[in-house]
XYZ file of C-alpha atoms in Angstrom:
179
model
C -57.505 -4.716 13.588
C -58.505 -8.129 12.250
C -61.523 -9.814 13.827
C -62.701 -13.368 13.316
C -66.455 -13.632 13.873
C -67.138 -17.288 14.624
C -70.556 -18.855 15.043
C -70.690 -21.998 17.143
C -71.294 -25.335 15.445
C -74.658 -27.130 15.485
C -75.924 -27.598 19.053
C -77.112 -30.866 20.519
C -80.847 -30.161 20.383
C -83.707 -31.376 18.231
C -84.404 -29.308 15.112
C -87.186 -26.766 15.411
C -86.644 -25.925 19.114
C -86.124 -22.352 20.279
C -82.878 -22.378 22.280
C -81.488 -18.833 22.454
C -80.278 -18.843 26.066
C -80.529 -22.564 26.766
C -77.085 -23.791 27.757
C -76.572 -26.779 25.514
C -73.351 -28.305 24.150
C -72.316 -28.706 20.532
C -73.500 -31.845 18.786
C -70.610 -34.360 18.876
C -71.255 -34.959 15.146
C -69.921 -31.425 14.570
C -66.471 -32.262 16.001
C -64.865 -32.068 12.561
C -66.231 -28.572 12.009
C -64.936 -27.451 15.386
C -61.489 -28.924 14.698
C -61.389 -27.155 11.329
C -62.189 -23.813 12.931
C -59.555 -24.221 15.651
C -56.901 -24.881 13.011
C -57.952 -22.172 10.561
C -54.771 -20.276 9.596
C -56.656 -16.994 9.507
C -56.858 -17.072 13.314
C -53.087 -16.733 13.703
C -52.162 -13.460 15.322
C -55.284 -13.229 17.464
C -54.211 -12.324 20.992
C -57.596 -12.684 22.637
C -60.617 -14.924 22.226
C -63.951 -13.409 23.291
C -66.871 -15.742 23.875
C -70.488 -15.924 24.950
C -70.836 -17.760 28.257
C -72.967 -20.435 26.541
C -71.428 -23.901 26.607
C -71.780 -24.297 22.813
C -69.533 -21.252 22.389
C -67.204 -21.857 25.354
C -66.210 -25.303 24.080
C -64.934 -23.833 20.835
C -63.479 -20.663 22.380
C -61.500 -22.691 24.949
C -59.980 -24.797 22.186
C -59.082 -21.737 20.059
C -57.551 -19.893 23.016
C -55.483 -22.950 23.951
C -54.281 -23.493 20.375
C -53.333 -19.818 19.906
C -52.026 -19.353 23.468
C -54.386 -16.369 23.553
C -56.257 -14.927 26.532
C -59.886 -15.928 26.929
C -62.603 -13.424 27.878
C -66.174 -14.540 28.613
C -68.596 -11.688 27.946
C -72.364 -11.812 28.560
C -72.882 -9.130 25.889
C -72.233 -11.897 23.348
C -75.164 -14.059 24.479
C -77.914 -14.924 22.070
C -81.231 -13.077 22.167
C -83.244 -14.001 25.259
C -86.440 -15.622 23.991
C -87.983 -15.731 27.481
C -91.010 -18.011 27.705
C -90.320 -19.356 24.226
C -87.032 -20.960 25.321
C -87.189 -24.738 24.908
C -90.465 -24.686 22.964
C -90.899 -26.009 19.445
C -91.168 -22.995 17.147
C -94.407 -24.354 15.755
C -95.954 -24.336 19.246
C -95.336 -20.560 19.662
C -98.623 -18.841 18.796
C -98.554 -17.607 15.201
C -99.889 -14.205 16.256
C -96.853 -13.749 18.551
C -94.410 -14.735 15.830
C -96.090 -12.294 13.458
C -95.829 -9.498 16.047
C -92.127 -10.273 16.471
C -91.491 -10.333 12.693
C -93.508 -7.120 12.263
C -91.532 -5.206 14.887
C -88.278 -6.981 15.780
C -86.745 -3.865 17.299
C -89.444 -3.299 19.914
C -91.178 -6.663 20.357
C -89.878 -9.023 23.026
C -91.144 -12.549 23.660
C -92.829 -12.811 27.104
C -90.044 -12.451 29.680
C -87.485 -12.049 26.897
C -85.508 -9.374 25.149
C -86.246 -7.021 22.233
C -84.054 -6.610 19.185
C -83.251 -3.109 20.397
C -81.866 -4.513 23.668
C -79.735 -6.990 21.692
C -78.355 -4.183 19.563
C -77.578 -2.030 22.617
C -75.485 -4.694 24.284
C -73.662 -5.694 21.083
C -72.958 -2.022 20.382
C -71.384 -1.722 23.857
C -69.218 -4.766 23.066
C -68.192 -3.211 19.722
C -67.077 -0.080 21.559
C -64.837 -2.254 23.747
C -63.285 -3.859 20.651
C -62.629 -0.516 18.982
C -60.905 0.787 22.132
C -58.647 -2.249 22.395
C -57.639 -2.384 18.710
C -56.294 -5.950 18.979
C -56.651 -8.824 16.585
C -59.074 -11.277 18.154
C -61.542 -14.095 17.662
C -65.145 -13.740 18.780
C -67.236 -16.876 19.349
C -70.932 -16.184 19.596
C -74.411 -16.814 18.155
C -76.293 -15.874 15.005
C -78.076 -12.798 16.398
C -75.151 -11.041 18.085
C -72.754 -11.805 15.241
C -75.198 -10.448 12.641
C -75.469 -7.203 14.620
C -71.732 -7.002 15.266
C -70.834 -7.558 11.609
C -73.215 -4.765 10.553
C -71.803 -2.360 13.155
C -68.163 -3.133 12.266
C -68.865 -2.706 8.544
C -70.914 0.473 9.113
C -73.948 -1.128 7.503
C -77.617 -1.006 8.494
C -78.712 -3.640 11.000
C -81.370 -5.999 9.640
C -82.555 -8.254 12.481
C -84.574 -10.370 10.058
C -81.677 -11.056 7.676
C -80.251 -14.571 7.672
C -77.552 -15.227 10.238
C -74.051 -16.425 9.515
C -74.168 -20.235 9.127
C -73.263 -22.367 12.129
C -69.654 -23.433 12.313
C -68.296 -20.669 10.082
C -65.847 -17.778 10.355
C -66.238 -14.324 8.855
C -63.174 -12.098 8.903
C -63.568 -8.350 9.308
C -60.800 -5.765 9.094
C -61.392 -2.585 11.056
C -59.150 0.365 10.173
C -57.431 2.236 12.986
C -59.114 5.546 13.826
């Protein structure tokens, strides 16, 4: 099974703003990146495109599905981490003590009204189980957090929630052997 893990292009939001679950489109200046992803020859053969429901992912997933004549599946398990009360705030306005607590314990700490790293991993693990049952070549359009977790799970590597995410507007290909 060949999987294309695709992170959405740069969103249309000011730098330094926390926007995990905010539903914002891709920056029009990133149109060239999006077009390049849609036409990437490595996507040929994908029969399904999975996507987060977020607009910044849906725009790209819709274009890929149309180009490949592949089915499109919107899946909430591919949403970015829910940052709760931090959503829409400038990162530098989040109290430093809260950011330190999060960095010190990303698995168990959740922003007020948000989601812990453990909850993110649980839902991405459930999505990975679905992929392994289907055993179909597909493209997955999502966000930095879920893609980082999914790549680690698919490659049987430890999950490091504090590791850098895949860059925006890029594809990582993963081959998963049949059981």
